[in-house]
Coordinates of C-alpha atoms in Angstrom, one line a residue:
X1 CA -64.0 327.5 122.3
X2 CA -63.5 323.8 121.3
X3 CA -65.6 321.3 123.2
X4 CA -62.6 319.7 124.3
X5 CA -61.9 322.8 125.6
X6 CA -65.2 323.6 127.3
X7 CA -66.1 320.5 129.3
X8 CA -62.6 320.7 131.1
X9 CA -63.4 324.6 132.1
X10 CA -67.0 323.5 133.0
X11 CA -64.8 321.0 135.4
X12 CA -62.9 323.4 136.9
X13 CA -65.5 326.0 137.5
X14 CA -67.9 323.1 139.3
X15 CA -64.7 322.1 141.6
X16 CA -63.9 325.7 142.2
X17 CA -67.8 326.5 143.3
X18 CA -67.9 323.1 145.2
X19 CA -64.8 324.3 147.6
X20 CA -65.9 327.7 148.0
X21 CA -69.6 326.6 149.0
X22 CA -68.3 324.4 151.1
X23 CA -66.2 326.8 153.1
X24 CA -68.7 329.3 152.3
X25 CA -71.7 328.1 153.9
X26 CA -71.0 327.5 157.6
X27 CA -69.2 330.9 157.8
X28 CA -71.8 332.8 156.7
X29 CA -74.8 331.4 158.0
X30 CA -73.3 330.3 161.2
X31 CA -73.8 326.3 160.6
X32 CA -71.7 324.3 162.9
X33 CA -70.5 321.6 161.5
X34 CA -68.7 320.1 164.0
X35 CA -65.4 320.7 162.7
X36 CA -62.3 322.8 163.7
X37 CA -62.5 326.2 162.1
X38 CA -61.8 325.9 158.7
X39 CA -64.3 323.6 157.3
X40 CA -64.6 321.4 154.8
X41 CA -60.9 321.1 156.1
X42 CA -60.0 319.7 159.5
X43 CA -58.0 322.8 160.1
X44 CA -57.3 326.3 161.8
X45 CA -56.4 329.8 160.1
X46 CA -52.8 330.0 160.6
X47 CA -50.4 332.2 158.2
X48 CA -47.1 331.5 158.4
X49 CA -43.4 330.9 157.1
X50 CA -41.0 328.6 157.9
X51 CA -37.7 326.7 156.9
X52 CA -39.4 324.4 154.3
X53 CA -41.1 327.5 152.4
X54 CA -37.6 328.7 150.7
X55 CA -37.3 324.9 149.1
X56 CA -41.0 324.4 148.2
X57 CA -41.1 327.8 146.1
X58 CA -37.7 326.5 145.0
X59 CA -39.6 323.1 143.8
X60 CA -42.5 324.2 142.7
X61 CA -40.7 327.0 140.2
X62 CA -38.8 324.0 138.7
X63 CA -41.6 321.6 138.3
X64 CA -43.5 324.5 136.7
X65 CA -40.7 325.1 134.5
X66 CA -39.3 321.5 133.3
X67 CA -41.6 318.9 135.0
X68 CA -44.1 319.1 131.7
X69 CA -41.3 318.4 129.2
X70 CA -39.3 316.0 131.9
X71 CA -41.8 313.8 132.1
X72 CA -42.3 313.8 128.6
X73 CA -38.2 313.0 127.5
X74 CA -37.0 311.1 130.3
X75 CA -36.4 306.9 129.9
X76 CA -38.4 305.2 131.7
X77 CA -36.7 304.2 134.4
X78 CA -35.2 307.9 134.9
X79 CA -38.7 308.6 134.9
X80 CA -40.0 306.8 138.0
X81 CA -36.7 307.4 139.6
X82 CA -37.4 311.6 139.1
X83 CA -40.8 310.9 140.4
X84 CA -39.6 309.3 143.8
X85 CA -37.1 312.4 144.5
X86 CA -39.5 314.8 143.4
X87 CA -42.6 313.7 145.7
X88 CA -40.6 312.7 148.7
X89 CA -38.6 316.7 148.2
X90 CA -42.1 318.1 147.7
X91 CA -43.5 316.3 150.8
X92 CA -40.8 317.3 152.7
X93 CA -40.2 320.5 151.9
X94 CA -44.0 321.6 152.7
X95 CA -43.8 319.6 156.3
X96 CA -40.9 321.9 157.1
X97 CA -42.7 324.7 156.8
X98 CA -43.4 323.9 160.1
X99 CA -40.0 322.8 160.7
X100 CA -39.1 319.7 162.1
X101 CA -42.1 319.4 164.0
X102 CA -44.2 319.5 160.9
X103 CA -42.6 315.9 160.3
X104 CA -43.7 314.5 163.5
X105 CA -46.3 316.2 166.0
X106 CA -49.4 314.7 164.6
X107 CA -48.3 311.3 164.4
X108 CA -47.3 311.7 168.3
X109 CA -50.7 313.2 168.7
X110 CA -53.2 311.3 171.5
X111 CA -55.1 310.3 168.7
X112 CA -52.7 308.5 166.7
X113 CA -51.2 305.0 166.3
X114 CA -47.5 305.7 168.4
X115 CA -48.4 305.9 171.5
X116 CA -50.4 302.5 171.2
X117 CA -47.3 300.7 169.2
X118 CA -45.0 301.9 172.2
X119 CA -47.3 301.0 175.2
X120 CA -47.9 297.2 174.3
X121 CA -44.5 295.0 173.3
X122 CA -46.5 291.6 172.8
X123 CA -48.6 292.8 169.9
X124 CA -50.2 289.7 169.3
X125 CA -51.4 289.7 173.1
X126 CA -53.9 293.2 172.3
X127 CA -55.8 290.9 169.8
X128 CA -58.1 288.4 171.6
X129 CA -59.3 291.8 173.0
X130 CA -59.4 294.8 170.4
X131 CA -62.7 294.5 169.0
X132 CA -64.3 294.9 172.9
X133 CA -61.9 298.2 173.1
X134 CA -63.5 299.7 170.4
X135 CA -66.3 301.2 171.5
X136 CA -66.6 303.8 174.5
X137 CA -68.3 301.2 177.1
X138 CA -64.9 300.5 178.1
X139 CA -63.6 303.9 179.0
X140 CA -60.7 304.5 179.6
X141 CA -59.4 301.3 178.3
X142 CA -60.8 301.9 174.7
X143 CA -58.4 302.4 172.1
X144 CA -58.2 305.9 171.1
X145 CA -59.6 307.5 168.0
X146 CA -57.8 306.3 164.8
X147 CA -56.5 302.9 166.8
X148 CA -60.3 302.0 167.2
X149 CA -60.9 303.3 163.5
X150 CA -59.3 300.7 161.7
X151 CA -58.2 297.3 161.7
X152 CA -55.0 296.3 164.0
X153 CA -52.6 296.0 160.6
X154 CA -52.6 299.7 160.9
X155 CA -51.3 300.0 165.1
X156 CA -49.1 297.1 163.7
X157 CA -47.1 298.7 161.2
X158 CA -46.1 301.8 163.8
X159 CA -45.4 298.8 166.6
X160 CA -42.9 297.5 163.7
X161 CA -41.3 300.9 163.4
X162 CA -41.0 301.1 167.4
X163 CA -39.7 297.9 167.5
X164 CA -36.9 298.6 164.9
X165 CA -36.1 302.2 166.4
X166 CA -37.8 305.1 165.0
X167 CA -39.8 305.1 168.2
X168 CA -40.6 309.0 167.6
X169 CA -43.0 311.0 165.6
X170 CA -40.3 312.6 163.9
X171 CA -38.8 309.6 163.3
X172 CA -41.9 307.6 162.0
X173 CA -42.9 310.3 160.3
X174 CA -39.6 309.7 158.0
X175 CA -40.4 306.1 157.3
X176 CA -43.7 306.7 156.6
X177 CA -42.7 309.8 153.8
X178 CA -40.0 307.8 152.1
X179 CA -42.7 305.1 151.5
X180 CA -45.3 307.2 150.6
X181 CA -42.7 308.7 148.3
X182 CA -43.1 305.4 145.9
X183 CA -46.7 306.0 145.2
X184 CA -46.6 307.8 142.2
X185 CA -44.4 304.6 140.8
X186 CA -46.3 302.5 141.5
X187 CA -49.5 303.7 139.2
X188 CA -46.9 304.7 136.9
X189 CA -45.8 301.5 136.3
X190 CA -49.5 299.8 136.5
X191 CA -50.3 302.4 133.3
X192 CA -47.6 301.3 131.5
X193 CA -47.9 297.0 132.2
X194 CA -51.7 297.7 130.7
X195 CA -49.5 299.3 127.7
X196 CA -50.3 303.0 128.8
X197 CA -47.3 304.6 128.9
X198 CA -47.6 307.8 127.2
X199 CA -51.4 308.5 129.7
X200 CA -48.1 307.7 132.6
X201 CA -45.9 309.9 131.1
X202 CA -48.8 313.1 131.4
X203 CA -50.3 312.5 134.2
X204 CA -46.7 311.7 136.0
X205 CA -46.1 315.7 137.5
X206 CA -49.6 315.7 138.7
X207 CA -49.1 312.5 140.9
X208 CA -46.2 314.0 142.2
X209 CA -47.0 318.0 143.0
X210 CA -50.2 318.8 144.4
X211 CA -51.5 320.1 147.6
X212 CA -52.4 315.7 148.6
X213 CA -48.3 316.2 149.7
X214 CA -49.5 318.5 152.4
X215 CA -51.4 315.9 154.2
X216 CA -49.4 312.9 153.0
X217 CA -45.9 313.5 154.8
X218 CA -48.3 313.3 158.2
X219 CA -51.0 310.7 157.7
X220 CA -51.2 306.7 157.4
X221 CA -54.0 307.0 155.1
X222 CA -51.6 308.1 152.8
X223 CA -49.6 305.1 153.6
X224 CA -52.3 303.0 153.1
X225 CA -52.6 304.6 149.4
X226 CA -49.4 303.0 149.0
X227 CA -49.7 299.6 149.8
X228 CA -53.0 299.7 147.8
X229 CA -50.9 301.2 144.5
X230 CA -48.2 298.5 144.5
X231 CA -50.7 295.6 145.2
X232 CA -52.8 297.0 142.3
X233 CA -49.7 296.9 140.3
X234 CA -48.7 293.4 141.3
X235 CA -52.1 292.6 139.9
X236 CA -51.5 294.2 137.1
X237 CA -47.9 292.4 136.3
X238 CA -49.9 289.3 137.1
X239 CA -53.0 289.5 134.5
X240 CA -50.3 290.7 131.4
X241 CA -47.9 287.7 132.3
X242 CA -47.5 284.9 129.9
X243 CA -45.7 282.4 131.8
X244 CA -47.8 280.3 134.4
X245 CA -45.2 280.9 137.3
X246 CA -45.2 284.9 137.0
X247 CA -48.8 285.2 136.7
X248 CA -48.9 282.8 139.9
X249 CA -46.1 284.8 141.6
X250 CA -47.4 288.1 141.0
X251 CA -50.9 287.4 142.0
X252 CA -49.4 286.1 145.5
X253 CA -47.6 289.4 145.9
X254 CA -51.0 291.1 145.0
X255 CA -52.7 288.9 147.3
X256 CA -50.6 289.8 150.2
X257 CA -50.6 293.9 149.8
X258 CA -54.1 293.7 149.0
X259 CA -54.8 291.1 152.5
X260 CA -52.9 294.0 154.1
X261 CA -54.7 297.0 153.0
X262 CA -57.9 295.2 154.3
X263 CA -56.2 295.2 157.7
X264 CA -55.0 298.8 157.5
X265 CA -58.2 300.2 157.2
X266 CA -61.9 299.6 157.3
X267 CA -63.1 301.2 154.4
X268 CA -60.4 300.0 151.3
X269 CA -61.8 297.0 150.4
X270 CA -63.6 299.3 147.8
X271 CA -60.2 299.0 146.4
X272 CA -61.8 295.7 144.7
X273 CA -63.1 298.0 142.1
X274 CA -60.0 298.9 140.8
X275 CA -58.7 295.7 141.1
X276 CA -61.8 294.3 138.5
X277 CA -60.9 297.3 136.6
X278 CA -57.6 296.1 135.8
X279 CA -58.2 292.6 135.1
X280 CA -60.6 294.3 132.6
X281 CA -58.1 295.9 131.2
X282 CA -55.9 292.9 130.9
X283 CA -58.4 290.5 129.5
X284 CA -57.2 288.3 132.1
X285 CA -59.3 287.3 135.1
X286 CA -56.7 284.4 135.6
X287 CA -55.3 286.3 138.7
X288 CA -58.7 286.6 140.9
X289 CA -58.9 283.3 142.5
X290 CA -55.2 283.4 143.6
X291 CA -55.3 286.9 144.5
X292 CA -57.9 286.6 146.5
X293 CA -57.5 283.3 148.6
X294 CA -54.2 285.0 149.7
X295 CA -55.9 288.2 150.4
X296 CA -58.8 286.1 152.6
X297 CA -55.2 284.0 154.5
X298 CA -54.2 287.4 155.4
X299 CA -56.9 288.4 157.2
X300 CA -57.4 285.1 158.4
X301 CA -54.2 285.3 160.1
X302 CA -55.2 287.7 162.1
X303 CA -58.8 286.1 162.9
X304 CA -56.4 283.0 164.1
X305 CA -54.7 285.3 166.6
X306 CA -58.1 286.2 167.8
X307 CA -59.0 289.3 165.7
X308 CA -62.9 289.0 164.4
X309 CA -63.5 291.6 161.5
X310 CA -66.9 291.2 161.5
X311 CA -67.7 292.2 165.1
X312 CA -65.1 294.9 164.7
X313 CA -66.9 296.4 161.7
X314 CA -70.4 296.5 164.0
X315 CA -68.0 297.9 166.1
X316 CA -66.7 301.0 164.5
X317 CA -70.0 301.4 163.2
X318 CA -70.8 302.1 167.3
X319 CA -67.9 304.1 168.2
X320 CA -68.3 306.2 165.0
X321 CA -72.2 307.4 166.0
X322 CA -70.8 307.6 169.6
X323 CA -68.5 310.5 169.0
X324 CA -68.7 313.7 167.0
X325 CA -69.6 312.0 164.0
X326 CA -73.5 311.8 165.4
X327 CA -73.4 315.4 165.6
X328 CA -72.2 316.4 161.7
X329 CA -75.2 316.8 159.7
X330 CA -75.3 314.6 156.9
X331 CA -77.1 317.6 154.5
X332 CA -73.5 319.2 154.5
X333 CA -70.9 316.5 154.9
X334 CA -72.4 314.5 151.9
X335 CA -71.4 317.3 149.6
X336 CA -68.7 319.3 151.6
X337 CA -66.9 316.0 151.7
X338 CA -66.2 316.5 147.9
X339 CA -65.1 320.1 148.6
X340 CA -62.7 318.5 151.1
X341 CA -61.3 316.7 148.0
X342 CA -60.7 319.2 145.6
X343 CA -58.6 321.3 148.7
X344 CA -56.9 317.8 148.8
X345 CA -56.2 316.6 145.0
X346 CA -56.2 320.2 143.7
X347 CA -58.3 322.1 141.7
X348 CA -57.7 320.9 138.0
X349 CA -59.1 317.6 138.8
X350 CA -62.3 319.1 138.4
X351 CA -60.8 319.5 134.7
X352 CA -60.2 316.3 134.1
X353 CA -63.1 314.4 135.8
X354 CA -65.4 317.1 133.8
X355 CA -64.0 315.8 130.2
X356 CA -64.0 312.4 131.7
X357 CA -67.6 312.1 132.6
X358 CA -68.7 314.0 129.7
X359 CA -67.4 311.7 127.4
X360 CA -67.5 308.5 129.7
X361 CA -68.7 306.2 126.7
X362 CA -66.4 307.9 124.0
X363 CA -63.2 308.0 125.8
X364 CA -63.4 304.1 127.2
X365 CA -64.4 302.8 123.9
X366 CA -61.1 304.8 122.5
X367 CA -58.1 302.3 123.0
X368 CA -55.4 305.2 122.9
X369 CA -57.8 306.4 125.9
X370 CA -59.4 303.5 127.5
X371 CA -56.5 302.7 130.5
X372 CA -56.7 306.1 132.4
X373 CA -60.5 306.7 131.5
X374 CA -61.1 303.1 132.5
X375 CA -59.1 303.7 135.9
X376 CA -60.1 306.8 136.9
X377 CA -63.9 306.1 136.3
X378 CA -63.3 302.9 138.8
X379 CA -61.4 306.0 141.5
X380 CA -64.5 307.9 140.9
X381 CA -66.8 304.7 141.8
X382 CA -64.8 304.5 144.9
X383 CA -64.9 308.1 146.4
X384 CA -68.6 307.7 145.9
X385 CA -69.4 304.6 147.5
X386 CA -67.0 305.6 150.7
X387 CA -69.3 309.1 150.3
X388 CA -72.5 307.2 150.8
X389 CA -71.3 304.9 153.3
X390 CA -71.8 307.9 155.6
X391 CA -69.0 306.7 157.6
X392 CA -66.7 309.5 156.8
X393 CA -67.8 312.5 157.3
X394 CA -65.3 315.4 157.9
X395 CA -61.5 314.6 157.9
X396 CA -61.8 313.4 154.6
X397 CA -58.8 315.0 153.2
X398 CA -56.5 312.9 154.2
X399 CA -59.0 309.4 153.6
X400 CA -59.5 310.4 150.1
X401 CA -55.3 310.2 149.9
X402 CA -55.6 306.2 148.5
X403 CA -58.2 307.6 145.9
X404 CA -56.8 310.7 144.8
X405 CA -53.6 309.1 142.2
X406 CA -56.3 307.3 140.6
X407 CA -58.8 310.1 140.2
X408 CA -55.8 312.3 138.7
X409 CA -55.2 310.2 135.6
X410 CA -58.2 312.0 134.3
X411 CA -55.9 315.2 133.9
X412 CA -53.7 313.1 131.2
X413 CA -56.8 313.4 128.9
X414 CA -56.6 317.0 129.5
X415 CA -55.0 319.2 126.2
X416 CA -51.3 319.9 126.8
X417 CA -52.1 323.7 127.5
X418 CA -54.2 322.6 129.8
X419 CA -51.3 320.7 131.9
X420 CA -49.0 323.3 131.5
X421 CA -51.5 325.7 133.5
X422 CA -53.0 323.2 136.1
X423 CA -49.8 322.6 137.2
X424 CA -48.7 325.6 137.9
X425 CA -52.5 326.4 139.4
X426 CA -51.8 323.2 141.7
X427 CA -48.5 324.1 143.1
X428 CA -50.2 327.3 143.8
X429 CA -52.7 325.7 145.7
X430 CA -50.8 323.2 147.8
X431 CA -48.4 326.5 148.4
X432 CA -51.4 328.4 149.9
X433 CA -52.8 325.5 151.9
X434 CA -49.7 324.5 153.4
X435 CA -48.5 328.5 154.5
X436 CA -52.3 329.8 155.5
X437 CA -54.2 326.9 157.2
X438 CA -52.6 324.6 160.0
X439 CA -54.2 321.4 158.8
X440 CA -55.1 318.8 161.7
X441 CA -54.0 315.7 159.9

């Protein structure tokens, strides 16, 4: 066996161990974690069928069978056209395993941002007040769990959706897919303004199938992924711009998706990572300044209406200790979290990070590999800072959602045989997850 060929099943084998340890270990030695019954996952045992299962065997036999070569043949703009039908199908089709309901119930859960958007038709009103709702001193007027966990541009975007009519889970839940469902184009089309377009062209089926769909037809964070994909490829369009008044354009379009992620959620400014790893990329840092200034007006916009980031980050860190999270031990979550994301982004990245971080040096230095190696180091960089903020522990499958396109571009360095296989191996899992386990997110 090859080297090449080694590292990547070293990979594989580490990722497979990590999630089977991490399920592993509470079960048999009776550890509570402080999680529903299927840890690392935030989920119950449940086998089942339903009307989406038909479709998603359906999908996943055709994406095993042309996606590969597709990919690979289509014109570009077929290409990213494929990949928004294929991901938003794939979503779908796995949500309706639990039929309609599968689109909707958990964003109508207590927990979530819906019943917050409907209940308050001045938005602007809640802000003087939301970071003293945080915390539990004000029971029962504290915002509930995910409202108090991030920023107010998250309750904001839902109170939008109310306000233009899709005031139901199911409803929402719609919106939210067919946005989500743009991802993948957006970091294909990042990879191929840093001149990258073959590394887009393999890693495209893996941004698009994958067990990630199961939890992103149901969660924000995986709307927050989004936003944070097309402001890193505004940034993008902005440092590889000659004329002054693109490169000033684009960087206010960056600027404004990027301000916005920092008001969706608390812990994506680590997004600023990949955003210096592009500009690295580009050779330009001409974008930063502009970028960033209308990033900083953003959230200043909000601080005008009376929302102080800085006391709502002491804030959360409050709430966070005051619930369950006090009671996960750290000793597990810091690793189990990890497990959590190979359930989530599928086995073979394991593959792909195991060649990548093997041959960090090697493959940067390479300029026919330096784009995705460069980009999925900085996702890498990312899930370990949020990891040792401590601040997520548990529930991480759907919070590693924004991370997880990124982290896949290390399976485009992987040998085509290699592709062929981990496809197949992650439709398998995402078809497994999705019909055995009822996920909570």
């Amino acid at each position: 066996m090859t080297r090449s060929h080694r590292l990547p099943v070293v990979g594989l084998v580490v990722a497979f161990l990590l999630a089977a340890a991490a399920m592993l270990v509470p079960a048999v030695s009776g550890w509570n974690v402080h999680v529903n019954s299927f840890p690392p996952l935030h989920a119950e045992w449940l086998p089942r069928l339903g009307p989406g299962t038909a479709p998603a065997l359906l999908l996943a036999a055709l994406a095993s069978w042309r996606a590969v070569d597709l990919a690979q043949r289509a014109s570009w703009r077929a290409l990213l056209a494929w990949s928004f039908v294929a991901a938003l199908a794939w979503m779908v089709a796995l949500a309706y395993v639990d039929g309609p309901h599968g689109m909707g119930a958990i964003l109508d859960s207590h927990y979530e941002y819906m019943n917050t958007a409907r209940r308050y038709p001045d938005f602007a009103a809640v802000l003087p007040d939301w970071v003293s709702r945080i915390t539990y001193a004000r029971t029962p007027h504290n915002w509930t769990v995910h409202v108090a966990g991030h920023p107010p541009g998250a309750t904001l975007f839902f109170w939008l959706l109310v306000r233009l009519g899709f005031d139901t889970g199911i409803g929402a839940g719609w919106v939210l897919v067919v946005l989500v469902a743009t991802t993948p184009a957006a970091v294909l089309c990042t990879l191929r303004v840093l001149d990258a377009e073959d590394a887009a062209r393999r890693a495209a089926p893996f941004l698009v199938f994958g067990p990630a769909a199961v939890w992103s037809a149901v969660s924000a964070d995986a709307l927050f992924g989004t936003c944070a994909a097309w402001g890193v490829a505004a940034l993008a369009v902005a440092a590889t711009r000659t004329s002054w008044a693109a490169r000033a354009g684009w960087s206010v379009v960056a600027g404004l998706l990027l301000g916005a992620l920092v008001m969706l959620s608390y812990g994506l400014p680590v997004m600023g990572v990949l955003c210096l790893a592009v500009l690295w990329l580009a050779r330009s840092w001409w974008p930063l300044p502009i970028t960033a200034v209308v990033a900083l007006g953003v959230v200043g916009v909000f601080a005008l209406l009376g929302f102080d980031y800085l006391q709502a980050l002491k804030a959360i860190h409050i709430r966070y200790y005051e619930g369950v999270a006090s009671r996960r031990p750290p000793s597990y979550w810091m690793w189990a979290n990890l497990g959590a994301l190979v359930f989530s982004a599928g086995p073979l990245l394991g593959a792909g990070l195991g060649l990548l971080l093997a041959r960090a040096r090697t493959l940067v230095r390479d300029p026919a590999t330096r784009v995705v190696a460069t980009l999925a180091l900085a996702g890498v960089a990312m899930v370990v800072l949020v990891d040792l903020s401590q601040m997520s522990r548990a529930e991480v499958e759907r919070i590693w959602l924004p991370f997880e396109p990124w982290l896949l571009l290390s399976v485009a360095l992987l040998p085509e045989s290699w592709r062929r296989r981990g496809l197949v191996l992650q439709l398998v899992v995402a078809l497994l997850v999705q019909h055995l386990l009822q996920t909570g997110w």
